[in-house]
Amino acid sequence: MSVTASLLSPLLTNGSARPLITHYDEAAGGRIELSRATVGNWAAKTANWLTEELDLEPGMSVAVRLPAHWQTAGILLGAWWCGARVTDSPAGSEAAFVPGQRVSEGSGAHTVVAVGLDALGGSVSGLDDKVLDYASEVRVRGDEFSPLLPVPGDTPALFDSTVDEVIESARRSAASSGIGEQDRVLSTLDWTLPEGAVDSLLAVLAARASLVQLTGLPEGGNTELLEKRRSDEKITVELGAED
C-alpha cells in the first residue's frame, strides 16, 4: 500500500470535511484552508495525470523542488499515491515540479512542470512550449484515484527509503513531536526533502491531526505574529516555530 493510501485514505473515509491544511503566506498576506477531501482531490488529480499522461509506474522517479505550500502537498501525495520515488533531483526523473519563476531547476527531467504556488491554485503564464503548467494539466483530471498497479511496501518512495520506511518514519516523527488526533499543529518548517516533508506534512497525516503551515515569515520580530496565529488557529503543538 502506498504512502498516500496508508496516511491520507483513512482521513478521506472518516471526517473528510475536517480541515487538514491551513496555509499562511505571510509575505503575500494570504490564508487558505483546505479540507481533507480537497487535499485528496488535488492528490488524486496529480496521480491521475502522472499515470494517464506519463504512464508512471511504481518506482519511477519524480522530482519535487517546491516550498511548503498546499499545492506541494497535493503533488507529493499524488506522486506517492501512484508509487513514485520522490527526489529533489530532476536528472532522469519522469517529471520535475518546480516553481513557476524558476523553471530552469527542472533541467534534466523528461517533463518539466511549473507550479504557480498561488493561494487559489492559479496557472503560470508565459511559459516556454516545453514547460507544462501544473494547474492547467491537473485541473481537468478526476477527483478520485485508483492505482493501475499495487504499490509494494519495498518500493522506493523518498530517495532510497521505501514506502514502509517512510510511513514508519512519519509515525515516529508524530510520536516524538507529541502530535495526537485532535491536535492543531503550527509549523514553520521548510518541506525540504527528505526530512522536512516527513517531520511536518507526513507526521501530521500519520497522527490524523491538522496542519497550520506558515511561510514567508519576516526575519526577526515574529513574536506578535506567531502569538496571533497561535490564538486564532487554536494551536496545540508547534514544529519549528520560534519567536
PDB file of C-alpha atoms in Angstrom:
ATOM      1  CA  MET A   1       0.000   0.000   0.000  1.00  0.00           C
ATOM      2  CA  SER A   2       1.363   3.424  -0.981  1.00  0.00           C
ATOM      3  CA  VAL A   3       2.361   6.208   1.398  1.00  0.00           C
ATOM      4  CA  THR A   4      -0.744   8.180   0.434  1.00  0.00           C
ATOM      5  CA  ALA A   5      -3.113   5.237   0.690  1.00  0.00           C
ATOM      6  CA  SER A   6      -1.738   4.475   4.156  1.00  0.00           C
ATOM      7  CA  LEU A   7      -1.724   8.005   5.580  1.00  0.00           C
ATOM      8  CA  LEU A   8      -4.326  10.015   3.660  1.00  0.00           C
ATOM      9  CA  SER A   9      -7.004   7.491   2.685  1.00  0.00           C
ATOM     10  CA  PRO A  10      -8.154   6.891   6.298  1.00  0.00           C
ATOM     11  CA  LEU A  11      -8.748  10.641   6.634  1.00  0.00           C
ATOM     12  CA  LEU A  12     -10.893  10.654   3.498  1.00  0.00           C
ATOM     13  CA  THR A  13     -13.143   7.870   4.750  1.00  0.00           C
ATOM     14  CA  ASN A  14     -13.616   9.377   8.206  1.00  0.00           C
ATOM     15  CA  GLY A  15     -14.172  13.112   8.632  1.00  0.00           C
ATOM     16  CA  SER A  16     -13.345  14.176   5.080  1.00  0.00           C
ATOM     17  CA  ALA A  17     -14.787  17.664   5.646  1.00  0.00           C
ATOM     18  CA  ARG A  18     -12.435  18.416   8.534  1.00  0.00           C
ATOM     19  CA  PRO A  19      -9.633  20.959   7.922  1.00  0.00           C
ATOM     20  CA  LEU A  20      -6.341  19.331   7.006  1.00  0.00           C
ATOM     21  CA  ILE A  21      -4.041  22.121   5.805  1.00  0.00           C
ATOM     22  CA  THR A  22      -4.281  25.818   6.578  1.00  0.00           C
ATOM     23  CA  HIS A  23      -1.580  27.727   4.734  1.00  0.00           C
ATOM     24  CA  TYR A  24      -0.464  31.256   5.567  1.00  0.00           C
ATOM     25  CA  ASP A  25       1.755  33.080   3.101  1.00  0.00           C
ATOM     26  CA  GLU A  26       2.922  35.830   5.413  1.00  0.00           C
ATOM     27  CA  ALA A  27       4.875  37.602   2.671  1.00  0.00           C
ATOM     28  CA  ALA A  28       1.829  37.887   0.414  1.00  0.00           C
ATOM     29  CA  GLY A  29      -0.687  38.227   3.220  1.00  0.00           C
ATOM     30  CA  GLY A  30      -2.768  35.214   2.179  1.00  0.00           C
ATOM     31  CA  ARG A  31      -4.558  32.450   4.073  1.00  0.00           C
ATOM     32  CA  ILE A  32      -6.289  29.398   2.641  1.00  0.00           C
ATOM     33  CA  GLU A  33      -7.790  26.388   4.393  1.00  0.00           C
ATOM     34  CA  LEU A  34      -8.246  23.030   2.708  1.00  0.00           C
ATOM     35  CA  SER A  35     -10.297  20.126   3.970  1.00  0.00           C
ATOM     36  CA  ARG A  36      -9.123  16.552   3.904  1.00  0.00           C
ATOM     37  CA  ALA A  37     -11.352  15.991   0.878  1.00  0.00           C
ATOM     38  CA  THR A  38      -9.917  18.932  -1.043  1.00  0.00           C
ATOM     39  CA  VAL A  39      -6.325  17.846  -0.420  1.00  0.00           C
ATOM     40  CA  GLY A  40      -7.357  14.368  -1.502  1.00  0.00           C
ATOM     41  CA  ASN A  41      -8.867  15.740  -4.705  1.00  0.00           C
ATOM     42  CA  TRP A  42      -5.641  17.544  -5.661  1.00  0.00           C
ATOM     43  CA  ALA A  43      -3.607  14.458  -4.840  1.00  0.00           C
ATOM     44  CA  ALA A  44      -5.933  12.322  -6.972  1.00  0.00           C
ATOM     45  CA  LYS A  45      -5.772  14.782  -9.876  1.00  0.00           C
ATOM     46  CA  THR A  46      -1.969  14.729  -9.694  1.00  0.00           C
ATOM     47  CA  ALA A  47      -1.826  10.931  -9.544  1.00  0.00           C
ATOM     48  CA  ASN A  48      -4.258  10.618 -12.449  1.00  0.00           C
ATOM     49  CA  TRP A  49      -2.187  13.000 -14.557  1.00  0.00           C
ATOM     50  CA  LEU A  50       1.066  11.186 -13.784  1.00  0.00           C
ATOM     51  CA  THR A  51      -0.380   7.806 -14.734  1.00  0.00           C
ATOM     52  CA  GLU A  52      -2.518   8.916 -17.691  1.00  0.00           C
ATOM     53  CA  GLU A  53      -0.062  11.279 -19.349  1.00  0.00           C
ATOM     54  CA  LEU A  54       3.352   9.983 -18.266  1.00  0.00           C
ATOM     55  CA  ASP A  55       2.478   6.291 -17.779  1.00  0.00           C
ATOM     56  CA  LEU A  56       4.136   6.488 -14.385  1.00  0.00           C
ATOM     57  CA  GLU A  57       4.585   3.153 -12.635  1.00  0.00           C
ATOM     58  CA  PRO A  58       5.734   2.309  -9.096  1.00  0.00           C
ATOM     59  CA  GLY A  59       9.427   3.036  -8.569  1.00  0.00           C
ATOM     60  CA  MET A  60       9.759   5.677 -11.285  1.00  0.00           C
ATOM     61  CA  SER A  61      11.291   8.965 -10.135  1.00  0.00           C
ATOM     62  CA  VAL A  62       9.547  12.314  -9.741  1.00  0.00           C
ATOM     63  CA  ALA A  63      11.473  15.401  -8.636  1.00  0.00           C
ATOM     64  CA  VAL A  64       9.793  17.930  -6.352  1.00  0.00           C
ATOM     65  CA  ARG A  65      11.622  21.210  -5.832  1.00  0.00           C
ATOM     66  CA  LEU A  66       8.922  23.233  -4.110  1.00  0.00           C
ATOM     67  CA  PRO A  67       8.475  25.071  -0.798  1.00  0.00           C
ATOM     68  CA  ALA A  68       5.914  24.275   1.878  1.00  0.00           C
ATOM     69  CA  HIS A  69       2.570  25.011   0.197  1.00  0.00           C
ATOM     70  CA  TRP A  70      -0.790  23.329  -0.185  1.00  0.00           C
ATOM     71  CA  GLN A  71      -0.069  22.674  -3.875  1.00  0.00           C
ATOM     72  CA  THR A  72       3.149  20.932  -2.853  1.00  0.00           C
ATOM     73  CA  ALA A  73       1.100  18.685  -0.571  1.00  0.00           C
ATOM     74  CA  GLY A  74      -1.137  17.687  -3.484  1.00  0.00           C
ATOM     75  CA  ILE A  75       1.879  16.974  -5.670  1.00  0.00           C
ATOM     76  CA  LEU A  76       3.753  14.910  -3.086  1.00  0.00           C
ATOM     77  CA  LEU A  77       0.704  12.895  -2.102  1.00  0.00           C
ATOM     78  CA  GLY A  78      -0.286  12.409  -5.730  1.00  0.00           C
ATOM     79  CA  ALA A  79       3.181  11.195  -6.655  1.00  0.00           C
ATOM     80  CA  TRP A  80       3.250   8.748  -3.764  1.00  0.00           C
ATOM     81  CA  TRP A  81      -0.274   7.546  -4.493  1.00  0.00           C
ATOM     82  CA  CYS A  82       0.815   6.090  -7.811  1.00  0.00           C
ATOM     83  CA  GLY A  83       4.060   4.746  -6.361  1.00  0.00           C
ATOM     84  CA  ALA A  84       6.570   7.363  -7.488  1.00  0.00           C
ATOM     85  CA  ARG A  85      10.024   7.624  -5.985  1.00  0.00           C
ATOM     86  CA  VAL A  86      10.194  11.267  -4.891  1.00  0.00           C
ATOM     87  CA  THR A  87      13.564  13.026  -5.025  1.00  0.00           C
ATOM     88  CA  ASP A  88      14.846  16.586  -5.307  1.00  0.00           C
ATOM     89  CA  SER A  89      16.986  15.842  -8.369  1.00  0.00           C
ATOM     90  CA  PRO A  90      15.429  16.337 -11.818  1.00  0.00           C
ATOM     91  CA  ALA A  91      18.162  14.401 -13.637  1.00  0.00           C
ATOM     92  CA  GLY A  92      16.490  11.409 -15.249  1.00  0.00           C
ATOM     93  CA  SER A  93      13.168  11.976 -13.482  1.00  0.00           C
ATOM     94  CA  GLU A  94       9.928  11.380 -15.339  1.00  0.00           C
ATOM     95  CA  ALA A  95       8.718  14.790 -14.164  1.00  0.00           C
ATOM     96  CA  ALA A  96      10.151  17.692 -12.204  1.00  0.00           C
ATOM     97  CA  PHE A  97       7.745  20.005 -10.368  1.00  0.00           C
ATOM     98  CA  VAL A  98       9.365  23.431  -9.948  1.00  0.00           C
ATOM     99  CA  PRO A  99       8.281  26.980  -9.056  1.00  0.00           C
ATOM    100  CA  GLY A 100       6.877  28.892 -11.999  1.00  0.00           C
ATOM    101  CA  GLN A 101       9.553  31.548 -11.705  1.00  0.00           C
ATOM    102  CA  ARG A 102      12.411  29.033 -11.618  1.00  0.00           C
ATOM    103  CA  VAL A 103      11.668  26.544 -14.367  1.00  0.00           C
ATOM    104  CA  SER A 104      15.380  26.076 -15.081  1.00  0.00           C
ATOM    105  CA  GLU A 105      15.527  23.995 -11.892  1.00  0.00           C
ATOM    106  CA  GLY A 106      13.746  21.235 -13.787  1.00  0.00           C
ATOM    107  CA  SER A 107      16.516  20.797 -16.331  1.00  0.00           C
ATOM    108  CA  GLY A 108      17.309  17.147 -16.890  1.00  0.00           C
ATOM    109  CA  ALA A 109      13.806  15.797 -16.333  1.00  0.00           C
ATOM    110  CA  HIS A 110      11.777  14.249 -19.140  1.00  0.00           C
ATOM    111  CA  THR A 111       8.909  16.646 -18.341  1.00  0.00           C
ATOM    112  CA  VAL A 112       9.162  19.983 -16.533  1.00  0.00           C
ATOM    113  CA  VAL A 113       6.035  21.143 -14.704  1.00  0.00           C
ATOM    114  CA  ALA A 114       5.737  24.734 -13.464  1.00  0.00           C
ATOM    115  CA  VAL A 115       3.748  25.293 -10.274  1.00  0.00           C
ATOM    116  CA  GLY A 116       2.310  28.733  -9.587  1.00  0.00           C
ATOM    117  CA  LEU A 117       2.199  28.372  -5.773  1.00  0.00           C
ATOM    118  CA  ASP A 118      -0.776  30.693  -5.882  1.00  0.00           C
ATOM    119  CA  ALA A 119      -3.165  30.823  -2.937  1.00  0.00           C
ATOM    120  CA  LEU A 120      -6.045  29.795  -5.197  1.00  0.00           C
ATOM    121  CA  GLY A 121      -4.081  27.399  -7.395  1.00  0.00           C
ATOM    122  CA  GLY A 122      -3.790  29.675 -10.400  1.00  0.00           C
ATOM    123  CA  SER A 123      -1.878  28.971 -13.591  1.00  0.00           C
ATOM    124  CA  VAL A 124       1.601  30.134 -14.603  1.00  0.00           C
ATOM    125  CA  SER A 125       1.619  32.322 -17.712  1.00  0.00           C
ATOM    126  CA  GLY A 126       4.299  32.964 -20.322  1.00  0.00           C
ATOM    127  CA  LEU A 127       5.844  29.500 -20.202  1.00  0.00           C
ATOM    128  CA  ASP A 128       8.062  28.010 -22.870  1.00  0.00           C
ATOM    129  CA  ASP A 129       6.284  25.436 -25.046  1.00  0.00           C
ATOM    130  CA  LYS A 130       8.364  22.673 -23.479  1.00  0.00           C
ATOM    131  CA  VAL A 131       7.249  23.515 -19.932  1.00  0.00           C
ATOM    132  CA  LEU A 132       3.807  22.436 -18.688  1.00  0.00           C
ATOM    133  CA  ASP A 133       1.587  24.387 -16.315  1.00  0.00           C
ATOM    134  CA  TYR A 134       0.602  22.251 -13.330  1.00  0.00           C
ATOM    135  CA  ALA A 135      -2.798  23.836 -12.673  1.00  0.00           C
ATOM    136  CA  SER A 136      -3.894  23.582 -16.293  1.00  0.00           C
ATOM    137  CA  GLU A 137      -2.733  19.979 -16.605  1.00  0.00           C
ATOM    138  CA  VAL A 138      -4.332  18.541 -13.482  1.00  0.00           C
ATOM    139  CA  ARG A 139      -7.469  20.642 -13.070  1.00  0.00           C
ATOM    140  CA  VAL A 140      -9.413  18.531 -15.591  1.00  0.00           C
ATOM    141  CA  ARG A 141      -8.364  15.206 -14.062  1.00  0.00           C
ATOM    142  CA  GLY A 142     -10.590  13.039 -11.897  1.00  0.00           C
ATOM    143  CA  ASP A 143     -11.075  13.721  -8.190  1.00  0.00           C
ATOM    144  CA  GLU A 144     -10.643  10.047  -7.315  1.00  0.00           C
ATOM    145  CA  PHE A 145      -7.716   7.760  -7.978  1.00  0.00           C
ATOM    146  CA  SER A 146      -7.455   4.000  -8.328  1.00  0.00           C
ATOM    147  CA  PRO A 147      -3.891   2.724  -8.823  1.00  0.00           C
ATOM    148  CA  LEU A 148      -3.242   0.810 -12.001  1.00  0.00           C
ATOM    149  CA  LEU A 149      -0.754  -1.358 -10.147  1.00  0.00           C
ATOM    150  CA  PRO A 150      -0.353  -2.200  -6.456  1.00  0.00           C
ATOM    151  CA  VAL A 151       2.469  -0.380  -4.706  1.00  0.00           C
ATOM    152  CA  PRO A 152       4.592  -2.886  -2.741  1.00  0.00           C
ATOM    153  CA  GLY A 153       5.926  -1.778   0.618  1.00  0.00           C
ATOM    154  CA  ASP A 154       9.510  -2.203  -0.520  1.00  0.00           C
ATOM    155  CA  THR A 155       9.101   0.277  -3.411  1.00  0.00           C
ATOM    156  CA  PRO A 156      11.442   3.291  -3.086  1.00  0.00           C
ATOM    157  CA  ALA A 157       9.259   6.258  -2.095  1.00  0.00           C
ATOM    158  CA  LEU A 158      11.534   9.044  -0.828  1.00  0.00           C
ATOM    159  CA  PHE A 159      15.110   8.949  -2.102  1.00  0.00           C
ATOM    160  CA  ASP A 160      16.169   5.408  -1.125  1.00  0.00           C
ATOM    161  CA  SER A 161      13.632   4.971   1.691  1.00  0.00           C
ATOM    162  CA  THR A 162      10.879   2.504   0.895  1.00  0.00           C
ATOM    163  CA  VAL A 163       7.142   3.022   1.272  1.00  0.00           C
ATOM    164  CA  ASP A 164       7.120   1.101   4.551  1.00  0.00           C
ATOM    165  CA  GLU A 165      10.118   3.039   5.868  1.00  0.00           C
ATOM    166  CA  VAL A 166       8.581   6.434   5.026  1.00  0.00           C
ATOM    167  CA  ILE A 167       5.319   5.519   6.747  1.00  0.00           C
ATOM    168  CA  GLU A 168       7.172   4.328   9.825  1.00  0.00           C
ATOM    169  CA  SER A 169       9.321   7.493   9.867  1.00  0.00           C
ATOM    170  CA  ALA A 170       6.183   9.647   9.739  1.00  0.00           C
ATOM    171  CA  ARG A 171       4.628   7.767  12.632  1.00  0.00           C
ATOM    172  CA  ARG A 172       7.810   8.000  14.706  1.00  0.00           C
ATOM    173  CA  SER A 173       8.052  11.719  13.988  1.00  0.00           C
ATOM    174  CA  ALA A 174       4.446  12.271  15.059  1.00  0.00           C
ATOM    175  CA  ALA A 175       5.040  10.372  18.291  1.00  0.00           C
ATOM    176  CA  SER A 176       8.292  12.172  19.105  1.00  0.00           C
ATOM    177  CA  SER A 177       6.637  15.566  18.500  1.00  0.00           C
ATOM    178  CA  GLY A 178       3.664  14.629  20.667  1.00  0.00           C
ATOM    179  CA  ILE A 179       1.100  15.042  17.873  1.00  0.00           C
ATOM    180  CA  GLY A 180      -2.299  13.481  18.521  1.00  0.00           C
ATOM    181  CA  GLU A 181      -5.505  13.117  16.531  1.00  0.00           C
ATOM    182  CA  GLN A 182      -7.164  16.219  17.964  1.00  0.00           C
ATOM    183  CA  ASP A 183      -4.139  18.492  17.626  1.00  0.00           C
ATOM    184  CA  ARG A 184      -3.882  21.659  15.590  1.00  0.00           C
ATOM    185  CA  VAL A 185      -0.214  21.805  14.588  1.00  0.00           C
ATOM    186  CA  LEU A 186       1.599  25.048  13.796  1.00  0.00           C
ATOM    187  CA  SER A 187       4.664  24.534  11.609  1.00  0.00           C
ATOM    188  CA  THR A 188       7.287  26.905  10.251  1.00  0.00           C
ATOM    189  CA  LEU A 189       9.443  24.022   8.990  1.00  0.00           C
ATOM    190  CA  ASP A 190      10.529  24.001   5.371  1.00  0.00           C
ATOM    191  CA  TRP A 191       9.410  20.900   3.476  1.00  0.00           C
ATOM    192  CA  THR A 192      12.929  20.113   2.379  1.00  0.00           C
ATOM    193  CA  LEU A 193      13.347  16.558   1.186  1.00  0.00           C
ATOM    194  CA  PRO A 194      13.530  14.145   2.781  1.00  0.00           C
ATOM    195  CA  GLU A 195      13.313  15.149   6.469  1.00  0.00           C
ATOM    196  CA  GLY A 196      11.230  18.327   6.235  1.00  0.00           C
ATOM    197  CA  ALA A 197       8.308  16.765   4.395  1.00  0.00           C
ATOM    198  CA  VAL A 198       8.254  13.821   6.803  1.00  0.00           C
ATOM    199  CA  ASP A 199       8.501  15.858  10.009  1.00  0.00           C
ATOM    200  CA  SER A 200       5.899  18.444   9.034  1.00  0.00           C
ATOM    201  CA  LEU A 201       3.415  17.170   6.430  1.00  0.00           C
ATOM    202  CA  LEU A 202       3.544  13.397   6.826  1.00  0.00           C
ATOM    203  CA  ALA A 203       3.810  13.392  10.615  1.00  0.00           C
ATOM    204  CA  VAL A 204       0.572  15.383  10.825  1.00  0.00           C
ATOM    205  CA  LEU A 205      -1.150  12.972   8.445  1.00  0.00           C
ATOM    206  CA  ALA A 206       0.128   9.983  10.388  1.00  0.00           C
ATOM    207  CA  ALA A 207      -1.363  11.405  13.587  1.00  0.00           C
ATOM    208  CA  ARG A 208      -4.636  12.311  11.822  1.00  0.00           C
ATOM    209  CA  ALA A 209      -4.219  15.880  13.062  1.00  0.00           C
ATOM    210  CA  SER A 210      -4.464  19.179  11.133  1.00  0.00           C
ATOM    211  CA  LEU A 211      -1.643  21.431   9.979  1.00  0.00           C
ATOM    212  CA  VAL A 212      -1.280  25.213  10.043  1.00  0.00           C
ATOM    213  CA  GLN A 213       1.731  25.937   7.835  1.00  0.00           C
ATOM    214  CA  LEU A 214       3.384  29.361   7.908  1.00  0.00           C
ATOM    215  CA  THR A 215       5.664  30.511   5.090  1.00  0.00           C
ATOM    216  CA  GLY A 216       7.162  33.871   4.193  1.00  0.00           C
ATOM    217  CA  LEU A 217       7.809  34.944   7.771  1.00  0.00           C
ATOM    218  CA  PRO A 218       9.848  38.151   8.089  1.00  0.00           C
ATOM    219  CA  GLU A 219      13.279  37.775   9.612  1.00  0.00           C
ATOM    220  CA  GLY A 220      13.189  38.537  13.338  1.00  0.00           C
ATOM    221  CA  GLY A 221      10.427  40.171  15.322  1.00  0.00           C
ATOM    222  CA  ASN A 222       7.874  37.398  14.813  1.00  0.00           C
ATOM    223  CA  THR A 223       6.682  37.193  18.422  1.00  0.00           C
ATOM    224  CA  GLU A 224       3.461  39.138  17.950  1.00  0.00           C
ATOM    225  CA  LEU A 225       2.629  37.465  14.625  1.00  0.00           C
ATOM    226  CA  LEU A 226       3.201  33.955  15.943  1.00  0.00           C
ATOM    227  CA  GLU A 227       1.158  34.669  19.033  1.00  0.00           C
ATOM    228  CA  LYS A 228      -1.728  35.838  16.867  1.00  0.00           C
ATOM    229  CA  ARG A 229      -1.574  32.681  14.740  1.00  0.00           C
ATOM    230  CA  ARG A 230      -1.466  30.504  17.857  1.00  0.00           C
ATOM    231  CA  SER A 231      -4.529  32.219  19.248  1.00  0.00           C
ATOM    232  CA  ASP A 232      -6.545  32.476  16.027  1.00  0.00           C
ATOM    233  CA  GLU A 233      -5.916  28.879  14.988  1.00  0.00           C
ATOM    234  CA  LYS A 234      -6.163  27.344  18.477  1.00  0.00           C
ATOM    235  CA  ILE A 235      -2.716  25.771  18.166  1.00  0.00           C
ATOM    236  CA  THR A 236      -1.857  22.862  20.453  1.00  0.00           C
ATOM    237  CA  VAL A 237       1.504  21.671  19.045  1.00  0.00           C
ATOM    238  CA  GLU A 238       4.321  23.627  17.368  1.00  0.00           C
ATOM    239  CA  LEU A 239       7.008  22.476  14.953  1.00  0.00           C
ATOM    240  CA  GLY A 240       9.947  24.780  14.368  1.00  0.00           C
ATOM    241  CA  ALA A 241       8.121  27.948  15.430  1.00  0.00           C
ATOM    242  CA  GLU A 242      10.359  30.477  17.143  1.00  0.00           C
ATOM    243  CA  ASP A 243       9.541  33.925  18.451  1.00  0.00           C
TER     244      ASP A 243
END
